[in-house]
Tab-separated table of N, CA and C in Angstrom:
chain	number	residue	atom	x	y	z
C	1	UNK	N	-44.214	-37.409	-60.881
C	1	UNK	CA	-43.596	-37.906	-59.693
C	1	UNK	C	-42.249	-37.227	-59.468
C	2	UNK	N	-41.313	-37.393	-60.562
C	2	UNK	CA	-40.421	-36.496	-60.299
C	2	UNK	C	-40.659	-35.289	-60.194
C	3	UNK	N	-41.402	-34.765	-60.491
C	3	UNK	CA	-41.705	-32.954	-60.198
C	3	UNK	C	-41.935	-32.909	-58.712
C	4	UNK	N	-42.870	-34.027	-57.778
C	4	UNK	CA	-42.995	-33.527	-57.132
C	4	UNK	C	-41.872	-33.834	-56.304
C	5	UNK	N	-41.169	-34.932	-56.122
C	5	UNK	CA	-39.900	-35.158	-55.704
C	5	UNK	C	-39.070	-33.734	-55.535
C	6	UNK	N	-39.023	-33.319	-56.870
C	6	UNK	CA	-38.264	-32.184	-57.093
C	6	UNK	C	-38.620	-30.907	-55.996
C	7	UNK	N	-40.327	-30.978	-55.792
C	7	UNK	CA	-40.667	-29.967	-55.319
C	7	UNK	C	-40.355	-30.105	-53.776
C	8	UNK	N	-40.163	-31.498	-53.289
C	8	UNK	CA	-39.617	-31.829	-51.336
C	8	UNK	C	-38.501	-31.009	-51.690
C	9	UNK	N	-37.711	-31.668	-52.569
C	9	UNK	CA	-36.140	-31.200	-52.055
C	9	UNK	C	-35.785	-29.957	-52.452
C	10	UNK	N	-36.399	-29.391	-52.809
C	10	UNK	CA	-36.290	-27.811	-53.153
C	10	UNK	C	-36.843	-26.771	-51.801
C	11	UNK	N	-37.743	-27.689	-51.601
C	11	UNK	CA	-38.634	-26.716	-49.978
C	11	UNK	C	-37.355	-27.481	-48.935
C	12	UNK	N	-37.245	-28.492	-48.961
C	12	UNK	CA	-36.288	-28.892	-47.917
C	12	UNK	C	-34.881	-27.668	-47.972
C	13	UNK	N	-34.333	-27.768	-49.256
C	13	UNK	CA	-33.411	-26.900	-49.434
C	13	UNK	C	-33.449	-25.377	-48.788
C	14	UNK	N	-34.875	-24.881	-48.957
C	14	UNK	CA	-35.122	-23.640	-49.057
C	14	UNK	C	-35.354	-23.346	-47.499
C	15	UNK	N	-36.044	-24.384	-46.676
C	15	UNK	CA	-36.601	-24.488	-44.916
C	15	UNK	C	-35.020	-24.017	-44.577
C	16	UNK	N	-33.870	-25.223	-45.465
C	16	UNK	CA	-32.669	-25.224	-44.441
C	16	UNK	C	-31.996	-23.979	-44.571
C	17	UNK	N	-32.376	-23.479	-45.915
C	17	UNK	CA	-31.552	-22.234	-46.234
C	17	UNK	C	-32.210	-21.016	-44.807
C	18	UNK	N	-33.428	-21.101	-44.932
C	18	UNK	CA	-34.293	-19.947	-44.264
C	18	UNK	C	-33.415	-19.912	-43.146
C	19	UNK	N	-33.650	-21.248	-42.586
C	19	UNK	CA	-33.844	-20.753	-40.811
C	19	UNK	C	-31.704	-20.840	-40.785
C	20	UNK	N	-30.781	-21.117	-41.927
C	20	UNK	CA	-29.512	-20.892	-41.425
C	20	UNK	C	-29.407	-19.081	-40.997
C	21	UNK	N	-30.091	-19.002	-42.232
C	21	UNK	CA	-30.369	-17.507	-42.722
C	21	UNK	C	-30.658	-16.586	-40.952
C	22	UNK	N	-31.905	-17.534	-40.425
C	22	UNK	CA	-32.522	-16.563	-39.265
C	22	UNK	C	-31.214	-17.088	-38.316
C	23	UNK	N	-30.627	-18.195	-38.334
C	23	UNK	CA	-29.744	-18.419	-37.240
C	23	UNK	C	-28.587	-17.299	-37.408
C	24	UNK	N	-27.923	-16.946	-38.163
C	24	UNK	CA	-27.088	-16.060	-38.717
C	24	UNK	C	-27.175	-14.640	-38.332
C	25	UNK	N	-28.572	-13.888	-39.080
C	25	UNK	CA	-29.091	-13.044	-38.488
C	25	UNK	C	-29.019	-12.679	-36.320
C	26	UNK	N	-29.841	-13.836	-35.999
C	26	UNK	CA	-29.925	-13.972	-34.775
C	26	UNK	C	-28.854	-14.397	-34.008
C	27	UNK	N	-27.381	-14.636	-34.759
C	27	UNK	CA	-26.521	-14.787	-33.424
C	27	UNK	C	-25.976	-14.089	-32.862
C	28	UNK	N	-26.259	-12.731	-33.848
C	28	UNK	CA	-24.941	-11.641	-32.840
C	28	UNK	C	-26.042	-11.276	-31.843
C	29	UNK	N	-27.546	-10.954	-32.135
C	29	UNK	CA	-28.437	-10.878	-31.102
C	29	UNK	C	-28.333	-11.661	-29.892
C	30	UNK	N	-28.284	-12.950	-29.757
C	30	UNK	CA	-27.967	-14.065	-28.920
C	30	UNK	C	-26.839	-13.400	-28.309
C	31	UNK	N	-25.848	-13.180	-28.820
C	31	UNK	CA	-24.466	-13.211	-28.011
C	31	UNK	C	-24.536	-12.004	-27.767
C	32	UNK	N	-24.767	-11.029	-28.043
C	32	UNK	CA	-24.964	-9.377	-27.367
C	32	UNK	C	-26.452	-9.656	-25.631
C	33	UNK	N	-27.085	-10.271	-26.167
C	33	UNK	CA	-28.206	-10.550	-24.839
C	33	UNK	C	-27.071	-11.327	-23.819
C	34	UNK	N	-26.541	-12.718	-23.984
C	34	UNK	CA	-25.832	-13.170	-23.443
C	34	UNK	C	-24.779	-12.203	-22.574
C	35	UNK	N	-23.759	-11.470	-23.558
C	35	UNK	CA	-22.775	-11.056	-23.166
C	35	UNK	C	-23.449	-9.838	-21.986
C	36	UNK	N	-24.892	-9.147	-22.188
C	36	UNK	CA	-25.395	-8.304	-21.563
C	36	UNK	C	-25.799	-9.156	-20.299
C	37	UNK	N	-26.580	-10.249	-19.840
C	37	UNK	CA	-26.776	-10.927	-19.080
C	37	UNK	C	-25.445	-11.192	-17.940
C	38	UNK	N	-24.799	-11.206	-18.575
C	38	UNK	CA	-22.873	-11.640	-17.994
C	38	UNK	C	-22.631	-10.492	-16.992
C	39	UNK	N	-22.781	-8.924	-18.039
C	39	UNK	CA	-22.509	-8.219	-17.383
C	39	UNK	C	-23.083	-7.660	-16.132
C	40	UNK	N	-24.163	-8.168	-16.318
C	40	UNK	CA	-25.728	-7.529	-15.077
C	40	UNK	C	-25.498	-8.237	-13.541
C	41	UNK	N	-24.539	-9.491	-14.162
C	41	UNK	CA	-24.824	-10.679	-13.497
C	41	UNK	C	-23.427	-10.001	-12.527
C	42	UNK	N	-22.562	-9.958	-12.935
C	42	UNK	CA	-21.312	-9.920	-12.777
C	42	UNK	C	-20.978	-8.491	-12.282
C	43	UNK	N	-21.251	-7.741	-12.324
C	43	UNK	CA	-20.709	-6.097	-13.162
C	43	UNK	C	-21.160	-5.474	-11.211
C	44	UNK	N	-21.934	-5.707	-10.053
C	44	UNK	CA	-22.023	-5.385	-8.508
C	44	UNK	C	-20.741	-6.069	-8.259
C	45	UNK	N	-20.130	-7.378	-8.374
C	45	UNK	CA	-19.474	-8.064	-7.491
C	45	UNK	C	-18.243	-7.503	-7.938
C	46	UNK	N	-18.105	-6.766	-9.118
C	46	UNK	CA	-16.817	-6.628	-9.900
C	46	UNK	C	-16.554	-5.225	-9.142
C	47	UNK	N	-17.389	-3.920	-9.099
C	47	UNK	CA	-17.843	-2.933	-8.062
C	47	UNK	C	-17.239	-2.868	-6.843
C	48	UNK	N	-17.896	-3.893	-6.324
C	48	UNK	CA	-17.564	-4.155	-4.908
C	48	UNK	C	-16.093	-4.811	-5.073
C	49	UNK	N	-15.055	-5.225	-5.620
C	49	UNK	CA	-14.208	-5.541	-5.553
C	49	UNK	C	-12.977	-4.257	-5.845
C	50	UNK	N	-13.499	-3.685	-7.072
C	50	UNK	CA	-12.647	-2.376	-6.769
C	50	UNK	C	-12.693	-1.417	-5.682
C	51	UNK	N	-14.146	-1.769	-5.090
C	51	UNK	CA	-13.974	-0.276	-3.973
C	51	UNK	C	-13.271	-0.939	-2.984
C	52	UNK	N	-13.159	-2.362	-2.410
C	52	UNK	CA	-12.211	-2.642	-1.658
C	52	UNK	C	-11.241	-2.559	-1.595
C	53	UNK	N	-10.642	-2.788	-2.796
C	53	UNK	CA	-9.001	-2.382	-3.476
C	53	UNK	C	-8.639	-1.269	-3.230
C	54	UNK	N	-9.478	-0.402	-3.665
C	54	UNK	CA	-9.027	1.098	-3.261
C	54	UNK	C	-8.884	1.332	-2.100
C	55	UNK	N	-9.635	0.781	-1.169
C	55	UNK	CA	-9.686	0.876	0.257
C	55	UNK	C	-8.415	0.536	0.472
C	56	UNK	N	-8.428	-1.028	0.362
C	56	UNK	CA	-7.107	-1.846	1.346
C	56	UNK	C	-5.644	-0.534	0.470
C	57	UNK	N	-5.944	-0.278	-0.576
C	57	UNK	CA	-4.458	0.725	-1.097
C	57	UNK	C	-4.736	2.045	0.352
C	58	UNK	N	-5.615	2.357	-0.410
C	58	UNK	CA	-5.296	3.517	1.541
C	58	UNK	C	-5.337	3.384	2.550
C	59	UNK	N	-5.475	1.786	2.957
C	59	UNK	CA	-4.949	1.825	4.245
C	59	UNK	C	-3.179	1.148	4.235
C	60	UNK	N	-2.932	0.724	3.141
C	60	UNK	CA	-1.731	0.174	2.484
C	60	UNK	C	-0.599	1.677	2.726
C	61	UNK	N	-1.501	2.845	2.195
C	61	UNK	CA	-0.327	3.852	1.667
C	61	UNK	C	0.211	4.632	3.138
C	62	UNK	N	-1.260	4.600	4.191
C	62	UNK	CA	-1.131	5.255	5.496
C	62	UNK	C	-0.150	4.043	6.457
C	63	UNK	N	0.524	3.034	6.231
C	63	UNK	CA	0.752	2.494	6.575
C	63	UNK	C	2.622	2.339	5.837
C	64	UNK	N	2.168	2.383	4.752
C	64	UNK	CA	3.429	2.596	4.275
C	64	UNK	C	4.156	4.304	4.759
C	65	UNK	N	3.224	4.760	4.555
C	65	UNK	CA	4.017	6.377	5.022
C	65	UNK	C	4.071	6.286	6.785
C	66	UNK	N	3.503	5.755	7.729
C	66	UNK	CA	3.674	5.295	9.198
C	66	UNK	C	4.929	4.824	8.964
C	67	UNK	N	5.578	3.825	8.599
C	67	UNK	CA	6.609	2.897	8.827
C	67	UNK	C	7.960	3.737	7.975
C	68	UNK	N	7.491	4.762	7.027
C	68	UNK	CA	8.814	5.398	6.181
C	68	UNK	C	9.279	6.208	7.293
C	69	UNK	N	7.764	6.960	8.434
C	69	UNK	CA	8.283	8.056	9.047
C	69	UNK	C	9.281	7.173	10.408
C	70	UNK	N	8.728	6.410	10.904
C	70	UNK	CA	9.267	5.705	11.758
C	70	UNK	C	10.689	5.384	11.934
C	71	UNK	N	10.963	5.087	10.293
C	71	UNK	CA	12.183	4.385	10.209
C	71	UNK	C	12.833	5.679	10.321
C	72	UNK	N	12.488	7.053	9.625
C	72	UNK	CA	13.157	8.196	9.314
C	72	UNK	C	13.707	8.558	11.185
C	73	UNK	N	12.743	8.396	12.005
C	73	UNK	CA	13.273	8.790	13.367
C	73	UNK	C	14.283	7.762	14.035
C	74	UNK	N	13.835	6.795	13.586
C	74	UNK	CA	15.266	5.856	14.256
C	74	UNK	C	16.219	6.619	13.963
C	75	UNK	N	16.615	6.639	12.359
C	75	UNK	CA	18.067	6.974	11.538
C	75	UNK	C	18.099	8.481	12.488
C	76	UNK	N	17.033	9.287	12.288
C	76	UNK	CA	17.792	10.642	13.039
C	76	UNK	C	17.907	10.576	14.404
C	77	UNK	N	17.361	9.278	15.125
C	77	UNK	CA	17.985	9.029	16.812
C	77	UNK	C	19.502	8.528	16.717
C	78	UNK	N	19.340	7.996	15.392
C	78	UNK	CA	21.224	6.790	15.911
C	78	UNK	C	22.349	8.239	15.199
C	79	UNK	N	21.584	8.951	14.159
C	79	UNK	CA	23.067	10.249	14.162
C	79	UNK	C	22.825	11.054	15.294
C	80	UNK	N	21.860	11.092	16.286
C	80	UNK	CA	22.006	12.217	17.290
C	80	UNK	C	22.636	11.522	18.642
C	81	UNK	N	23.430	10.419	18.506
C	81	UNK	CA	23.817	9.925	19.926
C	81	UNK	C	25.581	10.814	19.611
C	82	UNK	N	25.561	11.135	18.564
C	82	UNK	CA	27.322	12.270	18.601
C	82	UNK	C	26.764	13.543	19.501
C	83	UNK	N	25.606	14.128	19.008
C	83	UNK	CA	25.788	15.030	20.174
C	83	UNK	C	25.184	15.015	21.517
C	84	UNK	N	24.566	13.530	21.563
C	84	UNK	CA	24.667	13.539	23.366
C	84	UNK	C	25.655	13.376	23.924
C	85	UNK	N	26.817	13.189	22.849
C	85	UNK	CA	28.457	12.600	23.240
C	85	UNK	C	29.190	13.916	23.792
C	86	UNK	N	28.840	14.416	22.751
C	86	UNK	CA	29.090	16.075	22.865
C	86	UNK	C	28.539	16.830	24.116
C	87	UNK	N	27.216	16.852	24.590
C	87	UNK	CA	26.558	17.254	25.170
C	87	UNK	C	27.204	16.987	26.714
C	88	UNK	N	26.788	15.633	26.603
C	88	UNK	CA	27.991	15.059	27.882
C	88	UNK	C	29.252	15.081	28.316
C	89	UNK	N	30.106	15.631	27.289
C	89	UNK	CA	31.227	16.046	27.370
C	89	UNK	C	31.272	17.566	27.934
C	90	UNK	N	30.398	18.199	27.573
C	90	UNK	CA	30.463	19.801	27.923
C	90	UNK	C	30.141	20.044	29.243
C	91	UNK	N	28.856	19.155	29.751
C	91	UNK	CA	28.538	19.144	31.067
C	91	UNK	C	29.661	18.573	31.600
C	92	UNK	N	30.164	17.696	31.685
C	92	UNK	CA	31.300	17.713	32.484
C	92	UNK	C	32.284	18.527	32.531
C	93	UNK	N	32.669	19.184	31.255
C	93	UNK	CA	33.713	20.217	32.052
C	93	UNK	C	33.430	21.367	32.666
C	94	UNK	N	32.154	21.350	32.574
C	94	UNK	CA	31.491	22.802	33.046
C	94	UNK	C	31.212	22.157	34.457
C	95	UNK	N	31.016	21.038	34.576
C	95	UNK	CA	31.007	20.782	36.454
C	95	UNK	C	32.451	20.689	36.868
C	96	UNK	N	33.509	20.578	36.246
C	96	UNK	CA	34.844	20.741	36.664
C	96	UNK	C	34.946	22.153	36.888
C	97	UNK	N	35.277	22.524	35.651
C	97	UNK	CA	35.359	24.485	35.793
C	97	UNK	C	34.153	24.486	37.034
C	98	UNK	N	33.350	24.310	37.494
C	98	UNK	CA	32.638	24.922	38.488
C	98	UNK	C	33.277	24.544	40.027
C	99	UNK	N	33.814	23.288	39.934
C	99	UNK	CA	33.860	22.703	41.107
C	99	UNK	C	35.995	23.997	41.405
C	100	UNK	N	36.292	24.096	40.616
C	100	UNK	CA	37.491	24.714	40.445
C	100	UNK	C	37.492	26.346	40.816
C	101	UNK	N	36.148	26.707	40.594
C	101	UNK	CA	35.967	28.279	40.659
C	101	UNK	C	35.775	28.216	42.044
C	102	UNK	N	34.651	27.243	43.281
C	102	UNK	CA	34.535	26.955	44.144
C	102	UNK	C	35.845	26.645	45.195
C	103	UNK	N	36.783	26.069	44.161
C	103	UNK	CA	37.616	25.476	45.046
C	103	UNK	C	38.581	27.357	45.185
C	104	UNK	N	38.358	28.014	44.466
C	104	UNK	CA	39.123	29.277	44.117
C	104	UNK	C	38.872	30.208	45.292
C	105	UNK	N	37.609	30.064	44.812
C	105	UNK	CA	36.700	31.605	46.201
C	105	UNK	C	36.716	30.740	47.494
C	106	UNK	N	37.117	29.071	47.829
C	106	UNK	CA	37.371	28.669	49.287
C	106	UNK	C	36.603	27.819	49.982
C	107	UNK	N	35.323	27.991	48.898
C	107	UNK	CA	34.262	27.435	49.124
C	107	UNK	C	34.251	25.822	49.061
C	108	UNK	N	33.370	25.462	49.678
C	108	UNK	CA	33.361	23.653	49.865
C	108	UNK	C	32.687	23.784	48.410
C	109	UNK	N	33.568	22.801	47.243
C	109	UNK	CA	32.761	22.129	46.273
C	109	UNK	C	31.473	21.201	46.564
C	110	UNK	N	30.787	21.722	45.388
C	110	UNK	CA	29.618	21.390	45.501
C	110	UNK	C	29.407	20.328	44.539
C	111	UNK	N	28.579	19.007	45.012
C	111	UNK	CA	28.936	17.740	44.375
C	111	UNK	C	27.444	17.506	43.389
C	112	UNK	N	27.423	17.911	42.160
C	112	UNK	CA	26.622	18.183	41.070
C	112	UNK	C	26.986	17.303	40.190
C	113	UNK	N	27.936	16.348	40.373
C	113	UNK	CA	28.162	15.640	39.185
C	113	UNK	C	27.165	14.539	39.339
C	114	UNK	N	26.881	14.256	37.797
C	114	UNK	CA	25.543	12.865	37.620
C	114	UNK	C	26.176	11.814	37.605
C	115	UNK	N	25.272	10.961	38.356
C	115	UNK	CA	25.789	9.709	38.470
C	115	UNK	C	26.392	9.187	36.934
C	116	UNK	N	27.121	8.417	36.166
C	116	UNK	CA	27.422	7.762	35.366
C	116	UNK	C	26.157	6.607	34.652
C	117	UNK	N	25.644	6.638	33.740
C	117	UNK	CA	25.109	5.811	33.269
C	117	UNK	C	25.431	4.323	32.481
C	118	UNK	N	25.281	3.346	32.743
C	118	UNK	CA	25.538	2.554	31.823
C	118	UNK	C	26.752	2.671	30.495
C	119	UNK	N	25.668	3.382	29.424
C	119	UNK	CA	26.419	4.184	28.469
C	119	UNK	C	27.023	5.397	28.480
C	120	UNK	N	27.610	5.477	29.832
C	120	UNK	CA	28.368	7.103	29.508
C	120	UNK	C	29.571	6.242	29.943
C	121	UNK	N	30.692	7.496	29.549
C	121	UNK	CA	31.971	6.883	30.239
C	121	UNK	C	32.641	7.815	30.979
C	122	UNK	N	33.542	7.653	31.941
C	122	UNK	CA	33.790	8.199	32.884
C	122	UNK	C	34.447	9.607	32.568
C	123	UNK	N	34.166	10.681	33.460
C	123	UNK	CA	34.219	12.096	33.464
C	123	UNK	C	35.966	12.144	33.696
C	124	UNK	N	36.135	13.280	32.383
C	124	UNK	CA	37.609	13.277	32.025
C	124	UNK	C	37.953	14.388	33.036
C	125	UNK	N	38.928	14.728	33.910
C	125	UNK	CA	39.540	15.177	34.600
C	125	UNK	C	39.752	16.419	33.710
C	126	UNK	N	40.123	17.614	34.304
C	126	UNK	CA	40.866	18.840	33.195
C	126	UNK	C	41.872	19.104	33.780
C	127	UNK	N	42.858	19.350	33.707
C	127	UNK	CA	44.503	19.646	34.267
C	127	UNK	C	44.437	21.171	34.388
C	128	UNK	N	44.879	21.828	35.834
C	128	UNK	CA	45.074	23.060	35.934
C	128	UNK	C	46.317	23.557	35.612
């Protein structure tokens, strides 16, 4: 009786040993199928998320270089209002000196001066 006693709990022992044994064996299998399943599952939507990224960055970078150039022409419109200052200054004395050469040879001056704008300021006289 005890022998055979002996002989359950020895097969019991040995069943539990086996199948820890096959569980052991079989888990990195399990978790490599798993982790492969994950990726199959997952691995288009992940795809499709970088090619958008890349996208929205180039329309990000054409957009960023639009707005660098933009700003770059303001800044070189607001330093170029010195030489419309300039510019406007020259035309006027060159319609003085003209109206003066006219007044020289006898001739009726000729009335070429531009109206005044808003932002201009009034045409400086030249002293003969």
């Amino acid at each position: 009786m005890e022998d055979q006693e002996m002989q359950i709990k020895v097969r019991r022992v040995s069943d539990k040993f086996t199948e820890s044994m096959n569980v052991l064996a079989n888990e990195p299998s399990v978790a490599l199928y798993r982790l492969q399943e994950h990726v199959r599952r997952s691995l288009p939507e992940l795809v499709q998320h970088k090619t958008d990224m890349q996208s929205w960055e180039e329309q990000s970078q054409g957009a960023i270089y639009t707005v660098e150039y933009a700003c770059s022409a303001v800044k070189s419109m607001t330093n170029s209002s010195v030489y419309f200052k300039n510019i406007d200054s020259l035309l006027r004395q060159t319609i003085t000196v003209k109206e003066q050469i006219s007044n020289l040879q006898g001739r009726r001056p000729i009335d070429v001066t531009p109206s005044p704008g808003p932002s201009l300021p009034a045409p400086s006289s030249a002293s003969s």
